[in-house]
Amino acid sequence: MAYQTLTVEIDDYVALIRLNRPEALNALNSELLTELGSAMEEAERNEKVRCIVLTGSEKAFAAGADIKEMSTKSYGEVFTSDLFGAEIAKILRTRKPIIAAVSGYCLGGGCELAMACDFIICTDTAKFGQPEINLGVIPGIGGSQRLTRFIGKSKAMDMILTGRFMDSAEAERSGLVSRVVPAPKLIPEVLAIAKKISEKSILSVMVAKECVNRAYETTLSEGILFERRSFAALFATEDQKEGMAAFLEKRQPQFRDK
Ligand code: CAA
């Protein structure tokens, strides 16, 4: 499918989705988020995709929700349309892993979009922030909740109340990103990581993603019970037999997603 605000390339079982509104530093408007929701659903359905990489440009992953589009909305319009709620829900429903590859500005709704992915890898030029306070609002796509879980209350309050930006070193130190790479290497390095994930059994990949996400939604004992049941269930798969046999036979496993 052709999109106006993003591009999708699929190669070697990895879908690379690139936000493409350079004139607005990839600000998230309703067209872009609707297209992104559709691209995620397509990637989820496509058997040629086993891992998804979401990226922007060198200058900006995304500089936030589109201020021009939002500026004249009334309370009633934002409330009844549940602004961006349905679109973000499509991303969160994706069961295949999604890596956010961030370069440059990753602000407001852009930071919230990156945090809705499974993990974030950024360049040394990346700048993260939730500057909505400067516009007389607050984060609106989960930032107050997800940022707090990523980096803790003190830093989240600091970021959200002052609107300041965080550089890549602080983002890595705080646990917001998993790795920092030099800017020119971002896409090759993230694609290599995605490729590595795509070679695993998709059954254990999807179960692992569900288990880690469960840690955010439930108590420790319920989460551990969920993990134990999921772990046991994987022993019903051919891929578990193949994975362990391959280890013992000192060869690479041939997973068949069964
Ligand atoms: N919405 C709409 N347009 C945006 C935008 C946004 N969030 N961010 C940047 N742009 C546009 C600018 O208006 C500008 O367009 P024009 O050339 O037509 O004027 C173009 O992108 C380039 O931006 P700048 O000239 O400002 O570039 P810069 O390098 O000087 O500054 C920046 C970069 C610091 C990121 C600055 O653009 C900026 O502060 N952007 C807004 C960041 C922000 O407040 N984000 C939060 C949005 S609200 C939100 O996201 C709510 C939510 O949680 C749902």
PDB file of C-alpha atoms and ligand atoms in Angstrom:
ATOM      1  CA  MET A   1       0.000   0.000   0.000  1.00  0.00           C
ATOM      2  CA  ALA A   2       1.281   3.507  -0.809  1.00  0.00           C
ATOM      3  CA  TYR A   3       1.347   6.081   1.970  1.00  0.00           C
ATOM      4  CA  GLN A   4       1.656   9.875   1.889  1.00  0.00           C
ATOM      5  CA  THR A   5       3.363  10.451   5.232  1.00  0.00           C
ATOM      6  CA  LEU A   6       5.583   7.389   5.588  1.00  0.00           C
ATOM      7  CA  THR A   7       7.499   4.825   3.597  1.00  0.00           C
ATOM      8  CA  VAL A   8       7.675   1.088   4.177  1.00  0.00           C
ATOM      9  CA  GLU A   9      10.481  -1.158   2.948  1.00  0.00           C
ATOM     10  CA  ILE A  10      10.465  -4.877   3.593  1.00  0.00           C
ATOM     11  CA  ASP A  11      13.696  -6.810   3.245  1.00  0.00           C
ATOM     12  CA  ASP A  12      14.963  -9.995   4.838  1.00  0.00           C
ATOM     13  CA  TYR A  13      11.911 -10.364   7.124  1.00  0.00           C
ATOM     14  CA  VAL A  14      12.275  -6.845   8.553  1.00  0.00           C
ATOM     15  CA  ALA A  15       9.862  -3.978   7.822  1.00  0.00           C
ATOM     16  CA  LEU A  16      11.468  -0.548   7.978  1.00  0.00           C
ATOM     17  CA  ILE A  17       8.776   2.094   8.488  1.00  0.00           C
ATOM     18  CA  ARG A  18      10.057   5.634   8.070  1.00  0.00           C
ATOM     19  CA  LEU A  19       8.014   8.667   9.124  1.00  0.00           C
ATOM     20  CA  ASN A  20       8.186  11.164   6.274  1.00  0.00           C
ATOM     21  CA  ARG A  21       6.847  14.663   6.932  1.00  0.00           C
ATOM     22  CA  PRO A  22      10.165  16.547   6.665  1.00  0.00           C
ATOM     23  CA  GLU A  23       8.452  19.937   6.385  1.00  0.00           C
ATOM     24  CA  ALA A  24       7.134  19.540   9.954  1.00  0.00           C
ATOM     25  CA  LEU A  25       9.963  17.474  11.513  1.00  0.00           C
ATOM     26  CA  ASN A  26       7.654  14.432  11.285  1.00  0.00           C
ATOM     27  CA  ALA A  27       5.046  16.019  13.578  1.00  0.00           C
ATOM     28  CA  LEU A  28       2.273  13.504  14.139  1.00  0.00           C
ATOM     29  CA  ASN A  29      -0.954  14.600  12.484  1.00  0.00           C
ATOM     30  CA  SER A  30      -4.056  12.460  12.104  1.00  0.00           C
ATOM     31  CA  GLU A  31      -3.124  11.409   8.555  1.00  0.00           C
ATOM     32  CA  LEU A  32       0.310  10.181   9.642  1.00  0.00           C
ATOM     33  CA  LEU A  33      -1.010   8.319  12.678  1.00  0.00           C
ATOM     34  CA  THR A  34      -3.824   6.717  10.660  1.00  0.00           C
ATOM     35  CA  GLU A  35      -1.301   5.604   8.035  1.00  0.00           C
ATOM     36  CA  LEU A  36       1.079   4.352  10.717  1.00  0.00           C
ATOM     37  CA  GLY A  37      -1.722   2.290  12.293  1.00  0.00           C
ATOM     38  CA  SER A  38      -2.479   0.749   8.879  1.00  0.00           C
ATOM     39  CA  ALA A  39       1.230   0.083   8.182  1.00  0.00           C
ATOM     40  CA  MET A  40       1.546  -1.694  11.542  1.00  0.00           C
ATOM     41  CA  GLU A  41      -1.541  -3.807  10.836  1.00  0.00           C
ATOM     42  CA  GLU A  42      -0.160  -4.697   7.404  1.00  0.00           C
ATOM     43  CA  ALA A  43       3.216  -5.647   8.873  1.00  0.00           C
ATOM     44  CA  GLU A  44       1.464  -7.761  11.497  1.00  0.00           C
ATOM     45  CA  ARG A  45      -0.425  -9.654   8.758  1.00  0.00           C
ATOM     46  CA  ASN A  46       2.524 -10.007   6.371  1.00  0.00           C
ATOM     47  CA  GLU A  47       4.325 -13.345   6.734  1.00  0.00           C
ATOM     48  CA  LYS A  48       7.415 -11.760   5.198  1.00  0.00           C
ATOM     49  CA  VAL A  49       7.729  -9.529   8.291  1.00  0.00           C
ATOM     50  CA  ARG A  50       9.090 -10.897  11.571  1.00  0.00           C
ATOM     51  CA  CYS A  51      10.351  -7.657  13.147  1.00  0.00           C
ATOM     52  CA  ILE A  52       9.486  -3.983  12.615  1.00  0.00           C
ATOM     53  CA  VAL A  53      11.778  -0.955  12.792  1.00  0.00           C
ATOM     54  CA  LEU A  54      10.174   2.472  13.166  1.00  0.00           C
ATOM     55  CA  THR A  55      12.336   5.471  12.357  1.00  0.00           C
ATOM     56  CA  GLY A  56      12.225   9.111  11.252  1.00  0.00           C
ATOM     57  CA  SER A  57      14.844  11.324   9.632  1.00  0.00           C
ATOM     58  CA  GLU A  58      18.338  12.226  10.761  1.00  0.00           C
ATOM     59  CA  LYS A  59      17.018  15.547  12.153  1.00  0.00           C
ATOM     60  CA  ALA A  60      13.876  14.237  13.839  1.00  0.00           C
ATOM     61  CA  PHE A  61      12.253  10.980  14.802  1.00  0.00           C
ATOM     62  CA  ALA A  62       9.185  13.169  15.440  1.00  0.00           C
ATOM     63  CA  ALA A  63       8.921  16.621  17.027  1.00  0.00           C
ATOM     64  CA  GLY A  64       5.589  15.858  18.693  1.00  0.00           C
ATOM     65  CA  ALA A  65       1.944  15.902  17.845  1.00  0.00           C
ATOM     66  CA  ASP A  66       1.125  18.418  15.114  1.00  0.00           C
ATOM     67  CA  ILE A  67       0.610  21.698  16.949  1.00  0.00           C
ATOM     68  CA  LYS A  68      -0.934  23.375  13.881  1.00  0.00           C
ATOM     69  CA  GLU A  69      -3.593  20.674  13.608  1.00  0.00           C
ATOM     70  CA  MET A  70      -4.353  20.678  17.348  1.00  0.00           C
ATOM     71  CA  SER A  71      -4.194  24.365  18.154  1.00  0.00           C
ATOM     72  CA  THR A  72      -7.837  25.276  17.478  1.00  0.00           C
ATOM     73  CA  LYS A  73      -9.495  22.106  18.804  1.00  0.00           C
ATOM     74  CA  SER A  74     -12.057  22.431  21.573  1.00  0.00           C
ATOM     75  CA  TYR A  75     -12.248  20.332  24.718  1.00  0.00           C
ATOM     76  CA  GLY A  76     -15.261  18.543  23.239  1.00  0.00           C
ATOM     77  CA  GLU A  77     -13.427  17.654  20.034  1.00  0.00           C
ATOM     78  CA  VAL A  78     -10.368  16.292  21.828  1.00  0.00           C
ATOM     79  CA  PHE A  79     -12.497  14.390  24.340  1.00  0.00           C
ATOM     80  CA  THR A  80     -14.978  12.816  21.927  1.00  0.00           C
ATOM     81  CA  SER A  81     -12.414  11.946  19.237  1.00  0.00           C
ATOM     82  CA  ASP A  82     -10.077  10.481  21.928  1.00  0.00           C
ATOM     83  CA  LEU A  83      -7.325  12.230  19.963  1.00  0.00           C
ATOM     84  CA  PHE A  84      -4.818   9.637  18.660  1.00  0.00           C
ATOM     85  CA  GLY A  85      -6.081   6.958  21.096  1.00  0.00           C
ATOM     86  CA  ALA A  86      -7.295   4.533  18.413  1.00  0.00           C
ATOM     87  CA  GLU A  87      -4.166   4.940  16.283  1.00  0.00           C
ATOM     88  CA  ILE A  88      -1.762   4.312  19.172  1.00  0.00           C
ATOM     89  CA  ALA A  89      -3.878   1.310  20.216  1.00  0.00           C
ATOM     90  CA  LYS A  90      -3.123  -0.295  16.827  1.00  0.00           C
ATOM     91  CA  ILE A  91       0.601   0.024  17.486  1.00  0.00           C
ATOM     92  CA  LEU A  92       0.242  -1.377  20.993  1.00  0.00           C
ATOM     93  CA  ARG A  93      -1.778  -4.321  19.624  1.00  0.00           C
ATOM     94  CA  THR A  94       1.063  -5.342  17.289  1.00  0.00           C
ATOM     95  CA  ARG A  95       2.406  -8.687  18.506  1.00  0.00           C
ATOM     96  CA  LYS A  96       5.569  -8.652  16.405  1.00  0.00           C
ATOM     97  CA  PRO A  97       8.495  -6.784  17.976  1.00  0.00           C
ATOM     98  CA  ILE A  98       8.921  -3.097  17.136  1.00  0.00           C
ATOM     99  CA  ILE A  99      12.229  -1.261  17.571  1.00  0.00           C
ATOM    100  CA  ALA A 100      12.239   2.548  17.564  1.00  0.00           C
ATOM    101  CA  ALA A 101      15.374   3.863  15.811  1.00  0.00           C
ATOM    102  CA  VAL A 102      15.674   7.471  16.959  1.00  0.00           C
ATOM    103  CA  SER A 103      17.849  10.249  15.577  1.00  0.00           C
ATOM    104  CA  GLY A 104      17.490  13.948  16.386  1.00  0.00           C
ATOM    105  CA  TYR A 105      14.355  15.340  18.014  1.00  0.00           C
ATOM    106  CA  CYS A 106      12.092  12.860  19.767  1.00  0.00           C
ATOM    107  CA  LEU A 107       9.660  15.134  21.547  1.00  0.00           C
ATOM    108  CA  GLY A 108       6.139  15.115  22.959  1.00  0.00           C
ATOM    109  CA  GLY A 109       3.998  12.669  20.983  1.00  0.00           C
ATOM    110  CA  GLY A 110       7.199  11.572  19.188  1.00  0.00           C
ATOM    111  CA  CYS A 111       8.756  10.448  22.469  1.00  0.00           C
ATOM    112  CA  GLU A 112       5.443   8.819  23.412  1.00  0.00           C
ATOM    113  CA  LEU A 113       5.388   6.982  20.077  1.00  0.00           C
ATOM    114  CA  ALA A 114       8.965   5.744  20.611  1.00  0.00           C
ATOM    115  CA  MET A 115       8.029   4.553  24.111  1.00  0.00           C
ATOM    116  CA  ALA A 116       5.023   2.666  22.691  1.00  0.00           C
ATOM    117  CA  CYS A 117       7.530   0.568  20.701  1.00  0.00           C
ATOM    118  CA  ASP A 118       9.273  -2.367  22.403  1.00  0.00           C
ATOM    119  CA  PHE A 119      12.662  -0.741  22.819  1.00  0.00           C
ATOM    120  CA  ILE A 120      14.508   2.337  21.678  1.00  0.00           C
ATOM    121  CA  ILE A 121      17.947   2.601  20.079  1.00  0.00           C
ATOM    122  CA  CYS A 122      19.142   6.140  19.426  1.00  0.00           C
ATOM    123  CA  THR A 123      22.006   8.088  17.942  1.00  0.00           C
ATOM    124  CA  ASP A 124      24.354  10.336  19.880  1.00  0.00           C
ATOM    125  CA  THR A 125      22.440  13.289  18.353  1.00  0.00           C
ATOM    126  CA  ALA A 126      19.064  12.268  19.813  1.00  0.00           C
ATOM    127  CA  LYS A 127      17.132  14.655  22.050  1.00  0.00           C
ATOM    128  CA  PHE A 128      14.183  13.417  24.077  1.00  0.00           C
ATOM    129  CA  GLY A 129      11.594  15.537  25.824  1.00  0.00           C
ATOM    130  CA  GLN A 130       7.996  16.051  26.836  1.00  0.00           C
ATOM    131  CA  PRO A 131       7.740  19.817  26.250  1.00  0.00           C
ATOM    132  CA  GLU A 132       3.914  19.973  26.226  1.00  0.00           C
ATOM    133  CA  ILE A 133       3.982  22.077  29.411  1.00  0.00           C
ATOM    134  CA  ASN A 134       5.336  24.955  27.272  1.00  0.00           C
ATOM    135  CA  LEU A 135       2.139  24.791  25.194  1.00  0.00           C
ATOM    136  CA  GLY A 136      -0.192  24.891  28.187  1.00  0.00           C
ATOM    137  CA  VAL A 137      -0.981  21.176  28.037  1.00  0.00           C
ATOM    138  CA  ILE A 138       0.521  17.879  29.209  1.00  0.00           C
ATOM    139  CA  PRO A 139       1.625  14.687  27.422  1.00  0.00           C
ATOM    140  CA  GLY A 140      -1.443  13.141  25.799  1.00  0.00           C
ATOM    141  CA  ILE A 141      -0.362   9.790  24.353  1.00  0.00           C
ATOM    142  CA  GLY A 142       0.823   8.060  27.514  1.00  0.00           C
ATOM    143  CA  GLY A 143       3.938  10.130  28.292  1.00  0.00           C
ATOM    144  CA  SER A 144       3.189  10.824  31.954  1.00  0.00           C
ATOM    145  CA  GLN A 145       2.738   7.091  32.536  1.00  0.00           C
ATOM    146  CA  ARG A 146       5.324   5.470  30.260  1.00  0.00           C
ATOM    147  CA  LEU A 147       8.134   7.982  30.877  1.00  0.00           C
ATOM    148  CA  THR A 148       7.656   7.515  34.633  1.00  0.00           C
ATOM    149  CA  ARG A 149       7.944   3.749  34.247  1.00  0.00           C
ATOM    150  CA  PHE A 150      11.006   4.088  32.006  1.00  0.00           C
ATOM    151  CA  ILE A 151      13.042   6.617  34.018  1.00  0.00           C
ATOM    152  CA  GLY A 152      11.380   6.890  37.446  1.00  0.00           C
ATOM    153  CA  LYS A 153       9.300   9.577  39.126  1.00  0.00           C
ATOM    154  CA  SER A 154      11.982  12.158  39.880  1.00  0.00           C
ATOM    155  CA  LYS A 155      13.363  12.428  36.347  1.00  0.00           C
ATOM    156  CA  ALA A 156       9.898  12.123  34.771  1.00  0.00           C
ATOM    157  CA  MET A 157       8.612  15.016  36.912  1.00  0.00           C
ATOM    158  CA  ASP A 158      11.709  17.038  36.040  1.00  0.00           C
ATOM    159  CA  MET A 159      11.227  16.418  32.295  1.00  0.00           C
ATOM    160  CA  ILE A 160       7.458  16.918  32.209  1.00  0.00           C
ATOM    161  CA  LEU A 161       7.287  19.959  34.542  1.00  0.00           C
ATOM    162  CA  THR A 162      10.230  21.852  33.005  1.00  0.00           C
ATOM    163  CA  GLY A 163       9.857  20.642  29.408  1.00  0.00           C
ATOM    164  CA  ARG A 164      13.649  20.279  29.173  1.00  0.00           C
ATOM    165  CA  PHE A 165      15.328  17.961  26.666  1.00  0.00           C
ATOM    166  CA  MET A 166      17.454  14.951  27.574  1.00  0.00           C
ATOM    167  CA  ASP A 167      20.488  13.994  25.475  1.00  0.00           C
ATOM    168  CA  SER A 168      21.400  10.463  24.435  1.00  0.00           C
ATOM    169  CA  ALA A 169      23.890   9.897  27.274  1.00  0.00           C
ATOM    170  CA  GLU A 170      21.294  10.813  29.900  1.00  0.00           C
ATOM    171  CA  ALA A 171      18.644   8.762  28.067  1.00  0.00           C
ATOM    172  CA  GLU A 172      20.861   5.682  28.163  1.00  0.00           C
ATOM    173  CA  ARG A 173      21.874   6.296  31.780  1.00  0.00           C
ATOM    174  CA  SER A 174      18.200   6.638  32.755  1.00  0.00           C
ATOM    175  CA  GLY A 175      17.034   3.491  30.971  1.00  0.00           C
ATOM    176  CA  LEU A 176      14.953   5.273  28.331  1.00  0.00           C
ATOM    177  CA  VAL A 177      17.031   3.773  25.515  1.00  0.00           C
ATOM    178  CA  SER A 178      18.757   0.427  25.328  1.00  0.00           C
ATOM    179  CA  ARG A 179      21.757   1.485  23.224  1.00  0.00           C
ATOM    180  CA  VAL A 180      23.336   4.600  21.683  1.00  0.00           C
ATOM    181  CA  VAL A 181      25.047   4.306  18.299  1.00  0.00           C
ATOM    182  CA  PRO A 182      26.910   6.825  16.110  1.00  0.00           C
ATOM    183  CA  ALA A 183      24.452   8.699  13.862  1.00  0.00           C
ATOM    184  CA  PRO A 184      25.584   7.285  10.471  1.00  0.00           C
ATOM    185  CA  LYS A 185      25.306   3.718  11.798  1.00  0.00           C
ATOM    186  CA  LEU A 186      21.763   3.921  13.174  1.00  0.00           C
ATOM    187  CA  ILE A 187      19.827   2.165  10.418  1.00  0.00           C
ATOM    188  CA  PRO A 188      22.414  -0.554   9.592  1.00  0.00           C
ATOM    189  CA  GLU A 189      22.866  -1.369  13.295  1.00  0.00           C
ATOM    190  CA  VAL A 190      19.151  -1.450  14.087  1.00  0.00           C
ATOM    191  CA  LEU A 191      18.411  -3.523  10.974  1.00  0.00           C
ATOM    192  CA  ALA A 192      21.090  -6.003  12.069  1.00  0.00           C
ATOM    193  CA  ILE A 193      19.460  -6.259  15.508  1.00  0.00           C
ATOM    194  CA  ALA A 194      16.019  -6.691  13.905  1.00  0.00           C
ATOM    195  CA  LYS A 195      17.446  -9.368  11.605  1.00  0.00           C
ATOM    196  CA  LYS A 196      18.830 -11.232  14.612  1.00  0.00           C
ATOM    197  CA  ILE A 197      15.379 -11.163  16.268  1.00  0.00           C
ATOM    198  CA  SER A 198      13.717 -12.265  13.019  1.00  0.00           C
ATOM    199  CA  GLU A 199      15.827 -15.438  13.028  1.00  0.00           C
ATOM    200  CA  LYS A 200      14.316 -16.642  16.330  1.00  0.00           C
ATOM    201  CA  SER A 201      11.130 -18.651  16.582  1.00  0.00           C
ATOM    202  CA  ILE A 202       8.284 -16.161  16.305  1.00  0.00           C
ATOM    203  CA  LEU A 203       6.452 -18.156  18.971  1.00  0.00           C
ATOM    204  CA  SER A 204       9.046 -17.488  21.653  1.00  0.00           C
ATOM    205  CA  VAL A 205       9.523 -13.904  20.427  1.00  0.00           C
ATOM    206  CA  MET A 206       5.813 -13.110  20.765  1.00  0.00           C
ATOM    207  CA  VAL A 207       5.542 -14.868  24.132  1.00  0.00           C
ATOM    208  CA  ALA A 208       8.636 -13.035  25.422  1.00  0.00           C
ATOM    209  CA  LYS A 209       7.136  -9.692  24.340  1.00  0.00           C
ATOM    210  CA  GLU A 210       3.854 -10.517  26.092  1.00  0.00           C
ATOM    211  CA  CYS A 211       5.668 -11.505  29.280  1.00  0.00           C
ATOM    212  CA  VAL A 212       7.821  -8.357  29.472  1.00  0.00           C
ATOM    213  CA  ASN A 213       4.775  -6.166  28.792  1.00  0.00           C
ATOM    214  CA  ARG A 214       2.877  -8.043  31.518  1.00  0.00           C
ATOM    215  CA  ALA A 215       5.433  -6.683  34.009  1.00  0.00           C
ATOM    216  CA  TYR A 216       3.870  -3.243  33.489  1.00  0.00           C
ATOM    217  CA  GLU A 217       0.286  -4.356  33.875  1.00  0.00           C
ATOM    218  CA  THR A 218       0.193  -6.657  36.886  1.00  0.00           C
ATOM    219  CA  THR A 219       1.698  -7.593  40.261  1.00  0.00           C
ATOM    220  CA  LEU A 220       5.060  -9.376  40.495  1.00  0.00           C
ATOM    221  CA  SER A 221       3.549 -12.689  41.585  1.00  0.00           C
ATOM    222  CA  GLU A 222       0.894 -12.627  38.825  1.00  0.00           C
ATOM    223  CA  GLY A 223       3.543 -11.655  36.270  1.00  0.00           C
ATOM    224  CA  ILE A 224       5.800 -14.512  37.355  1.00  0.00           C
ATOM    225  CA  LEU A 225       2.873 -16.946  37.201  1.00  0.00           C
ATOM    226  CA  PHE A 226       2.118 -15.695  33.658  1.00  0.00           C
ATOM    227  CA  GLU A 227       5.784 -16.233  32.760  1.00  0.00           C
ATOM    228  CA  ARG A 228       5.870 -19.759  34.252  1.00  0.00           C
ATOM    229  CA  ARG A 229       2.746 -20.811  32.354  1.00  0.00           C
ATOM    230  CA  SER A 230       4.109 -19.304  29.128  1.00  0.00           C
ATOM    231  CA  PHE A 231       7.484 -21.010  29.664  1.00  0.00           C
ATOM    232  CA  ALA A 232       5.794 -24.392  30.148  1.00  0.00           C
ATOM    233  CA  ALA A 233       3.590 -23.849  27.086  1.00  0.00           C
ATOM    234  CA  LEU A 234       6.635 -23.361  24.847  1.00  0.00           C
ATOM    235  CA  PHE A 235       7.604 -26.996  25.585  1.00  0.00           C
ATOM    236  CA  ALA A 236       4.613 -27.961  23.436  1.00  0.00           C
ATOM    237  CA  THR A 237       6.302 -26.425  20.374  1.00  0.00           C
ATOM    238  CA  GLU A 238       8.522 -28.071  17.771  1.00  0.00           C
ATOM    239  CA  ASP A 239      10.768 -25.011  17.913  1.00  0.00           C
ATOM    240  CA  GLN A 240      11.670 -25.756  21.562  1.00  0.00           C
ATOM    241  CA  LYS A 241      12.708 -29.290  20.581  1.00  0.00           C
ATOM    242  CA  GLU A 242      14.654 -27.944  17.596  1.00  0.00           C
ATOM    243  CA  GLY A 243      16.318 -25.132  19.586  1.00  0.00           C
ATOM    244  CA  MET A 244      17.551 -27.445  22.326  1.00  0.00           C
ATOM    245  CA  ALA A 245      18.539 -30.261  19.933  1.00  0.00           C
ATOM    246  CA  ALA A 246      20.516 -27.779  17.830  1.00  0.00           C
ATOM    247  CA  PHE A 247      22.396 -26.606  20.914  1.00  0.00           C
ATOM    248  CA  LEU A 248      23.273 -30.169  21.900  1.00  0.00           C
ATOM    249  CA  GLU A 249      24.293 -31.041  18.336  1.00  0.00           C
ATOM    250  CA  LYS A 250      26.391 -27.847  18.098  1.00  0.00           C
ATOM    251  CA  ARG A 251      24.569 -26.477  15.039  1.00  0.00           C
ATOM    252  CA  GLN A 252      22.310 -23.504  14.210  1.00  0.00           C
ATOM    253  CA  PRO A 253      18.600 -24.111  14.892  1.00  0.00           C
ATOM    254  CA  GLN A 254      16.127 -24.179  11.999  1.00  0.00           C
ATOM    255  CA  PHE A 255      12.994 -22.690  13.530  1.00  0.00           C
ATOM    256  CA  ARG A 256       9.692 -23.272  11.739  1.00  0.00           C
ATOM    257  CA  ASP A 257       7.305 -21.289  13.979  1.00  0.00           C
ATOM    258  CA  LYS A 258       5.564 -24.485  15.029  1.00  0.00           C
TER     259      LYS A 258
HETATM  260  N1  CAA B   1       3.874  20.447  15.172  1.00  0.00           N
HETATM  261  C1  CAA B   1       3.760  21.093  13.990  1.00  0.00           C
HETATM  262  N2  CAA B   1       4.824  21.603  13.329  1.00  0.00           N
HETATM  263  C2  CAA B   1       6.039  21.437  13.882  1.00  0.00           C
HETATM  264  C3  CAA B   1       6.233  20.782  15.105  1.00  0.00           C
HETATM  265  C4  CAA B   1       5.074  20.256  15.750  1.00  0.00           C
HETATM  266  N3  CAA B   1       5.157  19.567  16.893  1.00  0.00           N
HETATM  267  N4  CAA B   1       7.549  20.797  15.404  1.00  0.00           N
HETATM  268  C5  CAA B   1       8.167  21.438  14.397  1.00  0.00           C
HETATM  269  N5  CAA B   1       7.260  21.836  13.476  1.00  0.00           N
HETATM  270  C6  CAA B   1       7.484  22.579  12.227  1.00  0.00           C
HETATM  271  C7  CAA B   1       7.797  24.042  12.519  1.00  0.00           C
HETATM  272  O1  CAA B   1       6.595  24.765  12.695  1.00  0.00           O
HETATM  273  C8  CAA B   1       8.550  24.426  11.274  1.00  0.00           C
HETATM  274  O2  CAA B   1       7.626  24.665  10.229  1.00  0.00           O
HETATM  275  P1  CAA B   1       7.732  26.014   9.309  1.00  0.00           P
HETATM  276  O3  CAA B   1       9.068  25.869   8.632  1.00  0.00           O
HETATM  277  O4  CAA B   1       6.553  25.890   8.399  1.00  0.00           O
HETATM  278  O5  CAA B   1       7.696  27.153  10.253  1.00  0.00           O
HETATM  279  C9  CAA B   1       9.323  23.165  10.913  1.00  0.00           C
HETATM  280  O6  CAA B   1       8.666  22.097  11.601  1.00  0.00           O
HETATM  281  C10 CAA B   1      10.768  23.209  11.396  1.00  0.00           C
HETATM  282  O7  CAA B   1      10.753  23.506  12.785  1.00  0.00           O
HETATM  283  P2  CAA B   1      11.642  24.697  13.438  1.00  0.00           P
HETATM  284  O8  CAA B   1      11.838  25.795  12.450  1.00  0.00           O
HETATM  285  O9  CAA B   1      11.008  25.047  14.730  1.00  0.00           O
HETATM  286  O10 CAA B   1      13.011  23.904  13.638  1.00  0.00           O
HETATM  287  P3  CAA B   1      14.126  24.194  14.717  1.00  0.00           P
HETATM  288  O11 CAA B   1      15.296  23.337  14.341  1.00  0.00           O
HETATM  289  O12 CAA B   1      14.351  25.654  14.889  1.00  0.00           O
HETATM  290  O13 CAA B   1      13.513  23.673  16.124  1.00  0.00           O
HETATM  291  C11 CAA B   1      12.337  22.098  17.541  1.00  0.00           C
HETATM  292  C12 CAA B   1      13.245  22.308  16.316  1.00  0.00           C
HETATM  293  C13 CAA B   1      13.104  22.489  18.810  1.00  0.00           C
HETATM  294  C14 CAA B   1      11.998  20.624  17.570  1.00  0.00           C
HETATM  295  C15 CAA B   1      11.076  22.969  17.409  1.00  0.00           C
HETATM  296  O14 CAA B   1      10.511  22.763  16.123  1.00  0.00           O
HETATM  297  C16 CAA B   1      10.020  22.669  18.427  1.00  0.00           C
HETATM  298  O15 CAA B   1      10.143  23.088  19.578  1.00  0.00           O
HETATM  299  N6  CAA B   1       8.952  21.948  18.028  1.00  0.00           N
HETATM  300  C17 CAA B   1       7.796  21.656  18.887  1.00  0.00           C
HETATM  301  C18 CAA B   1       8.115  20.616  19.936  1.00  0.00           C
HETATM  302  C19 CAA B   1       6.908  20.378  20.823  1.00  0.00           C
HETATM  303  O16 CAA B   1       6.453  21.243  21.513  1.00  0.00           O
HETATM  304  N7  CAA B   1       6.392  19.144  20.798  1.00  0.00           N
HETATM  305  C20 CAA B   1       5.218  18.761  21.577  1.00  0.00           C
HETATM  306  C21 CAA B   1       3.968  18.867  20.732  1.00  0.00           C
HETATM  307  S1  CAA B   1       2.491  18.663  21.644  1.00  0.00           S
HETATM  308  C22 CAA B   1       2.295  16.998  21.838  1.00  0.00           C
HETATM  309  O17 CAA B   1       3.087  16.194  21.365  1.00  0.00           O
HETATM  310  C23 CAA B   1       1.074  16.588  22.617  1.00  0.00           C
HETATM  311  C24 CAA B   1       0.934  15.160  22.874  1.00  0.00           C
HETATM  312  O18 CAA B   1       1.568  14.568  23.734  1.00  0.00           O
HETATM  313  C25 CAA B   1      -0.090  14.401  22.154  1.00  0.00           C
END
